[in-house]
PDB file of C-alpha atoms in Angstrom:
ATOM      1  CA  MET A  84      14.674  31.664 -10.510  1.00 65.00           C
ATOM      2  CA  PRO A  85      17.104  28.429  -9.972  1.00 74.00           C
ATOM      3  CA  ARG A  86      15.831  24.586 -10.108  1.00 90.00           C
ATOM      4  CA  ALA A  87      14.937  23.240  -6.587  1.00 93.00           C
ATOM      5  CA  GLU A  88      15.587  20.058  -4.665  1.00 96.00           C
ATOM      6  CA  VAL A  89      13.477  18.903  -1.934  1.00 97.00           C
ATOM      7  CA  VAL A  90      15.154  18.059   1.255  1.00 98.00           C
ATOM      8  CA  SER A  91      12.451  15.800   3.184  1.00 97.00           C
ATOM      9  CA  ALA A  92      11.351  16.258   6.403  1.00 96.00           C
ATOM     10  CA  ASP A  93       9.791  12.921   6.885  1.00 95.00           C
ATOM     11  CA  SER A  94      10.710  11.333   9.819  1.00 93.00           C
ATOM     12  CA  MET A  95       9.597   8.052   7.978  1.00 94.00           C
ATOM     13  CA  GLN A  96      10.516   8.427   4.626  1.00 96.00           C
ATOM     14  CA  VAL A  97      13.931   7.808   5.697  1.00 97.00           C
ATOM     15  CA  TYR A  98      13.169   4.216   6.254  1.00 97.00           C
ATOM     16  CA  ARG A  99      14.096   1.891   3.495  1.00 96.00           C
ATOM     17  CA  GLY A 100      11.023  -0.723   2.821  1.00 96.00           C
ATOM     18  CA  LEU A 101       8.356   1.733   3.946  1.00 97.00           C
ATOM     19  CA  ASP A 102       7.500   3.372   0.899  1.00 97.00           C
ATOM     20  CA  ILE A 103       3.245   2.977   0.245  1.00 97.00           C
ATOM     21  CA  GLY A 104       2.649   3.611   4.123  1.00 96.00           C
ATOM     22  CA  THR A 105       4.974   6.939   3.809  1.00 96.00           C
ATOM     23  CA  ALA A 106       3.714   7.779   0.456  1.00 94.00           C
ATOM     24  CA  LYS A 107       7.482   8.378  -0.797  1.00 96.00           C
ATOM     25  CA  PRO A 108       7.798   9.923  -4.218  1.00 94.00           C
ATOM     26  CA  ASP A 109       7.929   7.576  -7.346  1.00 91.00           C
ATOM     27  CA  ALA A 110      10.862   7.297  -9.595  1.00 89.00           C
ATOM     28  CA  GLY A 111       9.074   9.681 -12.023  1.00 92.00           C
ATOM     29  CA  LEU A 112       9.216  12.406  -9.538  1.00 92.00           C
ATOM     30  CA  LEU A 113      12.525  11.736  -8.488  1.00 91.00           C
ATOM     31  CA  GLU A 114      13.955  11.551 -11.500  1.00 91.00           C
ATOM     32  CA  ASN A 115      12.709  15.588 -12.259  1.00 92.00           C
ATOM     33  CA  LEU A 116      13.083  16.948  -8.952  1.00 94.00           C
ATOM     34  CA  PRO A 117      15.824  15.261  -6.706  1.00 95.00           C
ATOM     35  CA  HIS A 118      14.731  14.401  -3.220  1.00 97.00           C
ATOM     36  CA  HIS A 119      17.266  14.391  -0.069  1.00 97.00           C
ATOM     37  CA  LEU A 120      16.993  12.333   3.155  1.00 97.00           C
ATOM     38  CA  ILE A 121      14.950   9.351   2.022  1.00 97.00           C
ATOM     39  CA  ASP A 122      16.253   5.396   2.139  1.00 97.00           C
ATOM     40  CA  ILE A 123      18.914   6.697   4.494  1.00 97.00           C
ATOM     41  CA  ARG A 124      18.114   4.207   7.601  1.00 96.00           C
ATOM     42  CA  ASP A 125      17.046   0.688   8.435  1.00 96.00           C
ATOM     43  CA  PRO A 126      14.056   0.309  10.161  1.00 95.00           C
ATOM     44  CA  SER A 127      15.746  -0.711  13.350  1.00 92.00           C
ATOM     45  CA  GLU A 128      17.915   2.131  13.205  1.00 91.00           C
ATOM     46  CA  GLN A 129      16.610   5.482  15.138  1.00 86.00           C
ATOM     47  CA  TYR A 130      16.640   8.861  13.430  1.00 90.00           C
ATOM     48  CA  THR A 131      16.353  11.615  15.678  1.00 86.00           C
ATOM     49  CA  ALA A 132      15.443  15.276  15.385  1.00 87.00           C
ATOM     50  CA  GLY A 133      19.350  16.267  16.173  1.00 89.00           C
ATOM     51  CA  ASP A 134      20.044  13.345  12.871  1.00 92.00           C
ATOM     52  CA  PHE A 135      17.467  15.195  11.130  1.00 95.00           C
ATOM     53  CA  VAL A 136      18.981  18.865  11.691  1.00 94.00           C
ATOM     54  CA  ARG A 137      22.681  17.997  11.031  1.00 94.00           C
ATOM     55  CA  GLU A 138      22.062  15.871   7.867  1.00 97.00           C
ATOM     56  CA  ALA A 139      19.429  18.769   6.471  1.00 97.00           C
ATOM     57  CA  ASP A 140      21.860  21.648   6.895  1.00 96.00           C
ATOM     58  CA  ARG A 141      24.566  19.460   5.234  1.00 96.00           C
ATOM     59  CA  ALA A 142      22.143  18.595   2.517  1.00 97.00           C
ATOM     60  CA  CYS A 143      21.059  22.434   2.086  1.00 95.00           C
ATOM     61  CA  ASP A 144      24.663  23.524   1.803  1.00 95.00           C
ATOM     62  CA  GLU A 145      25.398  20.877  -1.029  1.00 96.00           C
ATOM     63  CA  ILE A 146      22.394  22.178  -2.757  1.00 96.00           C
ATOM     64  CA  ARG A 147      22.986  25.822  -2.654  1.00 94.00           C
ATOM     65  CA  SER A 148      27.040  24.886  -3.892  1.00 95.00           C
ATOM     66  CA  ARG A 149      25.191  23.787  -6.954  1.00 93.00           C
ATOM     67  CA  GLY A 150      23.549  26.767  -7.458  1.00 91.00           C
ATOM     68  CA  ARG A 151      19.917  25.470  -6.858  1.00 93.00           C
ATOM     69  CA  LEU A 152      17.384  26.598  -4.042  1.00 93.00           C
ATOM     70  CA  PRO A 153      16.834  23.868  -1.539  1.00 95.00           C
ATOM     71  CA  VAL A 154      13.133  23.260  -0.376  1.00 96.00           C
ATOM     72  CA  ILE A 155      12.449  21.657   3.106  1.00 96.00           C
ATOM     73  CA  SER A 156       9.023  19.864   2.732  1.00 94.00           C
ATOM     74  CA  GLY A 157       7.180  17.753   5.253  1.00 84.00           C
ATOM     75  CA  GLY A 158       6.083  16.479   7.389  1.00 80.00           C
ATOM     76  CA  THR A 159       7.378  15.960  10.937  1.00 88.00           C
ATOM     77  CA  ALA A 160       6.616  19.369  12.693  1.00 87.00           C
ATOM     78  CA  PHE A 161       8.796  18.740  15.306  1.00 85.00           C
ATOM     79  CA  TYR A 162      11.526  18.385  12.865  1.00 91.00           C
ATOM     80  CA  LEU A 163      10.880  21.667  11.137  1.00 92.00           C
ATOM     81  CA  LYS A 164      10.857  23.684  14.235  1.00 90.00           C
ATOM     82  CA  ASN A 165      14.067  22.256  15.238  1.00 90.00           C
ATOM     83  CA  PHE A 166      15.377  23.057  11.739  1.00 94.00           C
ATOM     84  CA  VAL A 167      14.272  26.553  12.080  1.00 93.00           C
ATOM     85  CA  CYS A 168      14.736  27.580  15.508  1.00 92.00           C
ATOM     86  CA  GLY A 169      17.702  25.227  16.705  1.00 91.00           C
ATOM     87  CA  LEU A 170      17.612  22.062  19.071  1.00 86.00           C
ATOM     88  CA  PRO A 171      16.558  22.447  22.111  1.00 82.00           C
ATOM     89  CA  ASP A 172      19.544  22.680  25.332  1.00 81.00           C
ATOM     90  CA  SER A 173      18.746  19.246  26.710  1.00 78.00           C
ATOM     91  CA  PRO A 174      21.454  16.934  28.236  1.00 78.00           C
ATOM     92  CA  PRO A 175      23.627  15.037  26.710  1.00 76.00           C
ATOM     93  CA  ALA A 176      23.220  11.123  27.526  1.00 75.00           C
ATOM     94  CA  ASP A 177      24.865   9.732  30.676  1.00 82.00           C
ATOM     95  CA  ASP A 178      26.550   6.518  30.314  1.00 85.00           C
ATOM     96  CA  ARG A 179      25.520   5.203  33.856  1.00 91.00           C
ATOM     97  CA  ILE A 180      22.146   6.606  33.945  1.00 92.00           C
ATOM     98  CA  ARG A 181      21.131   5.289  30.518  1.00 88.00           C
ATOM     99  CA  SER A 182      22.750   1.747  31.692  1.00 90.00           C
ATOM    100  CA  GLU A 183      20.405   2.028  34.543  1.00 93.00           C
ATOM    101  CA  VAL A 184      16.889   2.750  32.500  1.00 92.00           C
ATOM    102  CA  GLU A 185      18.059  -0.111  30.035  1.00 89.00           C
ATOM    103  CA  ARG A 186      18.408  -2.440  32.746  1.00 92.00           C
ATOM    104  CA  ASP A 187      14.855  -1.441  34.173  1.00 92.00           C
ATOM    105  CA  LEU A 188      13.111  -1.872  30.660  1.00 89.00           C
ATOM    106  CA  ARG A 189      14.706  -4.951  30.514  1.00 87.00           C
ATOM    107  CA  LEU A 190      13.614  -6.160  34.355  1.00 91.00           C
ATOM    108  CA  ARG A 191      10.362  -4.225  34.632  1.00 92.00           C
ATOM    109  CA  GLY A 192       8.951  -3.782  31.389  1.00 89.00           C
ATOM    110  CA  PRO A 193       7.954  -0.451  29.746  1.00 88.00           C
ATOM    111  CA  GLU A 194       4.983  -0.351  31.472  1.00 90.00           C
ATOM    112  CA  ALA A 195       6.929   0.848  34.994  1.00 93.00           C
ATOM    113  CA  LEU A 196       9.179   3.349  32.505  1.00 93.00           C
ATOM    114  CA  ARG A 197       5.721   5.019  31.166  1.00 93.00           C
ATOM    115  CA  ALA A 198       4.575   4.874  34.708  1.00 94.00           C
ATOM    116  CA  GLU A 199       7.337   6.672  36.123  1.00 95.00           C
ATOM    117  CA  LEU A 200       7.502   8.941  33.147  1.00 94.00           C
ATOM    118  CA  GLU A 201       3.834   9.850  33.789  1.00 94.00           C
ATOM    119  CA  ALA A 202       4.385  10.638  37.256  1.00 94.00           C
ATOM    120  CA  GLY A 203       7.118  13.314  36.208  1.00 94.00           C
ATOM    121  CA  ASP A 204       6.905  14.391  32.674  1.00 93.00           C
ATOM    122  CA  PRO A 205       3.269  13.705  31.878  1.00 92.00           C
ATOM    123  CA  GLN A 206       3.288  16.168  28.998  1.00 89.00           C
ATOM    124  CA  SER A 207       6.413  14.131  27.168  1.00 89.00           C
ATOM    125  CA  ALA A 208       4.493  10.505  28.612  1.00 89.00           C
ATOM    126  CA  GLY A 209       1.328  12.265  26.534  1.00 85.00           C
ATOM    127  CA  ARG A 210       3.352  12.763  23.117  1.00 80.00           C
ATOM    128  CA  ILE A 211       5.266   9.506  23.151  1.00 83.00           C
ATOM    129  CA  HIS A 212       3.508   6.449  21.439  1.00 74.00           C
ATOM    130  CA  ALA A 213       2.879   3.458  23.726  1.00 71.00           C
ATOM    131  CA  ARG A 214       5.396   1.371  21.604  1.00 71.00           C
ATOM    132  CA  ASP A 215       8.252   3.850  20.880  1.00 78.00           C
ATOM    133  CA  LEU A 216      10.889   2.541  23.093  1.00 81.00           C
ATOM    134  CA  TYR A 217      13.796   4.650  22.379  1.00 79.00           C
ATOM    135  CA  ARG A 218      11.858   8.129  23.422  1.00 83.00           C
ATOM    136  CA  LEU A 219      10.632   6.931  26.150  1.00 90.00           C
ATOM    137  CA  THR A 220      13.832   5.481  27.540  1.00 90.00           C
ATOM    138  CA  ARG A 221      15.420   8.943  26.598  1.00 88.00           C
ATOM    139  CA  ALA A 222      12.845  10.845  28.570  1.00 91.00           C
ATOM    140  CA  VAL A 223      12.884   8.735  31.528  1.00 94.00           C
ATOM    141  CA  GLU A 224      17.159   9.512  31.353  1.00 92.00           C
ATOM    142  CA  VAL A 225      16.784  13.031  31.118  1.00 91.00           C
ATOM    143  CA  LEU A 226      14.072  12.750  34.237  1.00 93.00           C
ATOM    144  CA  ARG A 227      16.418  10.869  36.409  1.00 94.00           C
ATOM    145  CA  LEU A 228      19.687  12.781  34.948  1.00 92.00           C
ATOM    146  CA  THR A 229      17.926  16.333  35.704  1.00 91.00           C
ATOM    147  CA  GLY A 230      15.185  15.723  37.742  1.00 91.00           C
ATOM    148  CA  ARG A 231      13.550  18.073  35.300  1.00 91.00           C
ATOM    149  CA  PRO A 232      11.042  16.747  32.531  1.00 91.00           C
ATOM    150  CA  LEU A 233      12.259  16.430  28.956  1.00 86.00           C
ATOM    151  CA  SER A 234       9.737  18.789  28.031  1.00 81.00           C
ATOM    152  CA  SER A 235      10.545  21.709  29.877  1.00 86.00           C
ATOM    153  CA  PHE A 236      13.842  21.590  27.414  1.00 82.00           C
ATOM    154  CA  GLU A 237      12.182  24.080  25.051  1.00 77.00           C
ATOM    155  CA  VAL A 238      13.023  24.603  21.316  1.00 74.00           C
ATOM    156  CA  PRO A 239      14.225  28.341  21.251  1.00 80.00           C
ATOM    157  CA  ALA A 240      11.614  30.480  20.023  1.00 78.00           C
ATOM    158  CA  GLY A 241      13.418  32.412  17.389  1.00 84.00           C
ATOM    159  CA  PRO A 242      15.015  31.170  14.124  1.00 88.00           C
ATOM    160  CA  ARG A 243      18.621  30.184  14.651  1.00 89.00           C
ATOM    161  CA  ALA A 244      21.414  32.033  12.396  1.00 82.00           C
ATOM    162  CA  GLY A 245      22.924  30.591   9.268  1.00 79.00           C
ATOM    163  CA  HIS A 246      20.042  30.280   6.874  1.00 85.00           C
ATOM    164  CA  ASP A 247      17.447  32.773   5.125  1.00 90.00           C
ATOM    165  CA  LEU A 248      14.218  31.023   5.305  1.00 94.00           C
ATOM    166  CA  LEU A 249      10.997  31.473   3.590  1.00 95.00           C
ATOM    167  CA  LEU A 250       8.280  29.646   5.869  1.00 95.00           C
ATOM    168  CA  ILE A 251       5.221  28.391   3.681  1.00 96.00           C
ATOM    169  CA  ALA A 252       1.950  26.522   5.176  1.00 95.00           C
ATOM    170  CA  LEU A 253      -0.509  25.292   3.030  1.00 95.00           C
ATOM    171  CA  ASP A 254      -4.126  24.558   4.446  1.00 94.00           C
ATOM    172  CA  ARG A 255      -7.236  22.994   3.207  1.00 95.00           C
ATOM    173  CA  PRO A 256     -10.876  23.499   4.928  1.00 96.00           C
ATOM    174  CA  ARG A 257     -11.049  20.400   7.422  1.00 94.00           C
ATOM    175  CA  GLU A 258     -13.759  18.616   5.143  1.00 95.00           C
ATOM    176  CA  ASP A 259     -11.630  18.382   2.042  1.00 97.00           C
ATOM    177  CA  LEU A 260      -8.202  17.324   4.371  1.00 96.00           C
ATOM    178  CA  TYR A 261      -9.993  14.541   5.873  1.00 96.00           C
ATOM    179  CA  ALA A 262     -11.762  13.015   2.808  1.00 97.00           C
ATOM    180  CA  ARG A 263      -8.229  13.515   1.083  1.00 97.00           C
ATOM    181  CA  ILE A 264      -6.953  11.154   3.831  1.00 97.00           C
ATOM    182  CA  ASP A 265      -9.499   8.997   3.614  1.00 97.00           C
ATOM    183  CA  ALA A 266      -8.863   8.621  -0.059  1.00 97.00           C
ATOM    184  CA  ARG A 267      -5.225   8.182   0.440  1.00 97.00           C
ATOM    185  CA  VAL A 268      -5.519   5.453   2.722  1.00 97.00           C
ATOM    186  CA  GLU A 269      -7.997   3.748   0.170  1.00 97.00           C
ATOM    187  CA  ALA A 270      -5.190   4.097  -2.577  1.00 97.00           C
ATOM    188  CA  MET A 271      -2.491   2.735  -0.066  1.00 97.00           C
ATOM    189  CA  PHE A 272      -4.497  -0.313   0.208  1.00 97.00           C
ATOM    190  CA  GLU A 273      -5.079  -0.926  -3.230  1.00 97.00           C
ATOM    191  CA  ALA A 274      -1.181  -0.258  -4.259  1.00 97.00           C
ATOM    192  CA  GLY A 275      -0.148  -3.255  -1.544  1.00 97.00           C
ATOM    193  CA  LEU A 276       0.376  -1.849   2.039  1.00 97.00           C
ATOM    194  CA  ALA A 277      -0.659  -4.978   3.781  1.00 96.00           C
ATOM    195  CA  GLY A 278       1.468  -7.295   1.528  1.00 97.00           C
ATOM    196  CA  GLU A 279       4.466  -4.389   2.404  1.00 97.00           C
ATOM    197  CA  VAL A 280       3.933  -5.015   6.004  1.00 97.00           C
ATOM    198  CA  ARG A 281       4.075  -8.550   5.376  1.00 95.00           C
ATOM    199  CA  ARG A 282       7.389  -7.957   3.595  1.00 97.00           C
ATOM    200  CA  LEU A 283       8.965  -6.383   6.197  1.00 97.00           C
ATOM    201  CA  LEU A 284       7.963  -8.747   8.930  1.00 96.00           C
ATOM    202  CA  ALA A 285       9.301 -11.305   6.999  1.00 96.00           C
ATOM    203  CA  ALA A 286      12.476  -9.605   6.931  1.00 96.00           C
ATOM    204  CA  GLY A 287      12.761  -9.498  10.528  1.00 95.00           C
ATOM    205  CA  CYS A 288      11.239  -6.183  11.532  1.00 95.00           C
ATOM    206  CA  GLY A 289       9.076  -5.866  14.871  1.00 89.00           C
ATOM    207  CA  ASP A 290       7.122  -4.256  17.227  1.00 84.00           C
ATOM    208  CA  ALA A 291      10.444  -2.702  18.803  1.00 80.00           C
ATOM    209  CA  ASP A 292      11.953  -0.921  15.631  1.00 89.00           C
ATOM    210  CA  PRO A 293      11.029   2.506  15.181  1.00 88.00           C
ATOM    211  CA  GLY A 294      10.519   2.285  11.792  1.00 92.00           C
ATOM    212  CA  MET A 295       7.580   0.016  12.348  1.00 93.00           C
ATOM    213  CA  GLN A 296       6.303   3.099  14.724  1.00 88.00           C
ATOM    214  CA  ALA A 297       4.940   4.975  11.506  1.00 92.00           C
ATOM    215  CA  ILE A 298       1.461   5.545  10.845  1.00 94.00           C
ATOM    216  CA  GLY A 299       0.147   2.742   8.436  1.00 95.00           C
ATOM    217  CA  TYR A 300       2.473   0.150   9.980  1.00 95.00           C
ATOM    218  CA  ARG A 301       1.911   0.077  13.883  1.00 92.00           C
ATOM    219  CA  GLU A 302      -1.737  -0.502  13.002  1.00 93.00           C
ATOM    220  CA  PHE A 303      -1.120  -3.635  11.481  1.00 94.00           C
ATOM    221  CA  LEU A 304       1.373  -4.633  14.465  1.00 92.00           C
ATOM    222  CA  GLU A 305      -1.150  -3.273  17.018  1.00 89.00           C
ATOM    223  CA  ALA A 306      -3.775  -5.384  15.406  1.00 90.00           C
ATOM    224  CA  ARG A 307      -1.606  -8.854  14.896  1.00 87.00           C
ATOM    225  CA  ARG A 308      -1.187  -8.607  19.184  1.00 83.00           C
ATOM    226  CA  THR A 309      -4.760  -8.177  19.722  1.00 82.00           C
ATOM    227  CA  GLY A 310      -6.202 -10.954  17.317  1.00 79.00           C
ATOM    228  CA  CYS A 311      -8.505  -8.569  15.151  1.00 71.00           C
ATOM    229  CA  PRO A 312      -6.447  -8.687  12.009  1.00 68.00           C
ATOM    230  CA  ARG A 313      -9.713  -7.499   9.857  1.00 86.00           C
ATOM    231  CA  LEU A 314      -7.932  -5.136   6.990  1.00 88.00           C
ATOM    232  CA  ARG A 315     -11.462  -2.750   7.004  1.00 91.00           C
ATOM    233  CA  ASP A 316     -10.472  -2.581  10.632  1.00 92.00           C
ATOM    234  CA  VAL A 317      -7.049  -1.749  10.237  1.00 94.00           C
ATOM    235  CA  ARG A 318      -7.851   0.488   7.154  1.00 95.00           C
ATOM    236  CA  ASP A 319      -9.872   2.451   9.585  1.00 95.00           C
ATOM    237  CA  ARG A 320      -7.746   2.640  12.152  1.00 94.00           C
ATOM    238  CA  ILE A 321      -4.972   4.133   9.864  1.00 96.00           C
ATOM    239  CA  ALA A 322      -7.141   6.892   8.607  1.00 97.00           C
ATOM    240  CA  LEU A 323      -7.951   8.069  12.035  1.00 95.00           C
ATOM    241  CA  ASP A 324      -4.795   7.972  13.388  1.00 94.00           C
ATOM    242  CA  THR A 325      -3.583  10.041  10.329  1.00 95.00           C
ATOM    243  CA  ARG A 326      -6.499  12.732  10.612  1.00 95.00           C
ATOM    244  CA  ARG A 327      -5.743  13.086  14.680  1.00 91.00           C
ATOM    245  CA  TYR A 328      -2.098  13.707  13.337  1.00 91.00           C
ATOM    246  CA  ALA A 329      -2.909  16.049  10.401  1.00 93.00           C
ATOM    247  CA  LYS A 330      -4.928  18.198  13.456  1.00 91.00           C
ATOM    248  CA  ARG A 331      -1.913  18.221  15.440  1.00 88.00           C
ATOM    249  CA  GLN A 332       0.593  19.254  12.336  1.00 90.00           C
ATOM    250  CA  LEU A 333      -1.569  22.018  11.906  1.00 91.00           C
ATOM    251  CA  ALA A 334      -1.278  23.131  15.261  1.00 89.00           C
ATOM    252  CA  PHE A 335       2.373  22.689  15.656  1.00 87.00           C
ATOM    253  CA  PHE A 336       3.132  24.519  12.095  1.00 90.00           C
ATOM    254  CA  ARG A 337       1.614  27.810  13.888  1.00 90.00           C
ATOM    255  CA  THR A 338       3.768  27.675  16.484  1.00 88.00           C
ATOM    256  CA  LEU A 339       6.884  28.531  13.723  1.00 90.00           C
ATOM    257  CA  PRO A 340       8.056  31.634  13.828  1.00 90.00           C
ATOM    258  CA  GLY A 341       7.217  34.000  10.727  1.00 91.00           C
ATOM    259  CA  VAL A 342       5.240  30.976   8.816  1.00 94.00           C
ATOM    260  CA  GLU A 343       2.540  32.217   6.016  1.00 97.00           C
ATOM    261  CA  TRP A 344      -0.305  30.517   5.367  1.00 97.00           C
ATOM    262  CA  PHE A 345      -1.682  29.671   2.085  1.00 97.00           C
ATOM    263  CA  SER A 346      -4.626  27.649   0.471  1.00 97.00           C
ATOM    264  CA  ALA A 347      -3.164  24.317  -0.688  1.00 95.00           C
ATOM    265  CA  ASP A 348      -4.956  25.675  -4.224  1.00 95.00           C
ATOM    266  CA  ASP A 349      -3.066  29.009  -4.388  1.00 97.00           C
ATOM    267  CA  VAL A 350      -0.594  27.858  -6.616  1.00 95.00           C
ATOM    268  CA  GLU A 351      -0.109  31.026  -8.194  1.00 96.00           C
ATOM    269  CA  GLY A 352       0.080  32.798  -4.887  1.00 96.00           C
ATOM    270  CA  VAL A 353       2.687  30.254  -3.439  1.00 95.00           C
ATOM    271  CA  ARG A 354       4.894  30.819  -6.504  1.00 93.00           C
ATOM    272  CA  GLY A 355       4.618  34.437  -6.929  1.00 94.00           C
ATOM    273  CA  ARG A 356       5.466  34.421  -3.230  1.00 95.00           C
ATOM    274  CA  ILE A 357       8.773  32.199  -3.489  1.00 92.00           C
ATOM    275  CA  MET A 358       9.945  34.119  -6.795  1.00 91.00           C
ATOM    276  CA  GLY A 359       9.340  37.753  -4.835  1.00 92.00           C
ATOM    277  CA  TRP A 360      11.471  36.398  -1.668  1.00 92.00           C
ATOM    278  CA  TRP A 361      14.322  34.917  -4.329  1.00 87.00           C
ATOM    279  CA  ARG A 362      14.521  38.116  -6.042  1.00 85.00           C
ATOM    280  CA  SER A 363      14.978  40.205  -3.327  1.00 81.00           C
TER     281      SER A 363
END
């Protein structure tokens, strides 16, 4: 079996400076196991599912050209489904409509756009975070342009051509998963997460930056806005948001076509399945 290289499917590990809160691999791991699509954007830059699919395709091609096995790992379930099945056939940007939406954002504020989206596309409104202005304005743009909700442009159901894929998902008992999440959040604070957030703010990062919408960062910004900066409250909120996100991830992973589930502790079972697939 050839050596592997990892292609990160984490939508927040792409951002420079967001290290502790996104649990980026440390230098020792990176030396032994190369990772791709980490630290490739500034926190102020957008990184979309389309960006991920294009750059992951390129990374996989490069890894295979070296005779190695690309392993896409993560992370952001929507990115993974777009990679496996292809991007939805949503309309391209329209400059006139986009300018109108941007003008309304400036003059009327994000609350007005969110109310418009909730009326016309409640599914998208429910999954777009309150501070995610890029996805909010894009969803409103599509709604105005087509009269259809963005959520109606579905990801194709089956795998796209061009890759021979083995899809493996790992599961844990819910109690174990939540205990590990709590321990991870504690470890992040011990490693200096609060200081990392302060450094990002001092560097000019703020509420509107896509990178600062990540779990582990947005909770600090929300606490600052509401005047409730107690670290214990922020820590509890991060743990709660992470548990909710993990639950959504597991549900989304089950929609991947042909995915095979293993216990996260079944290392030999996973290794055997990968080797059998590779030899075939």
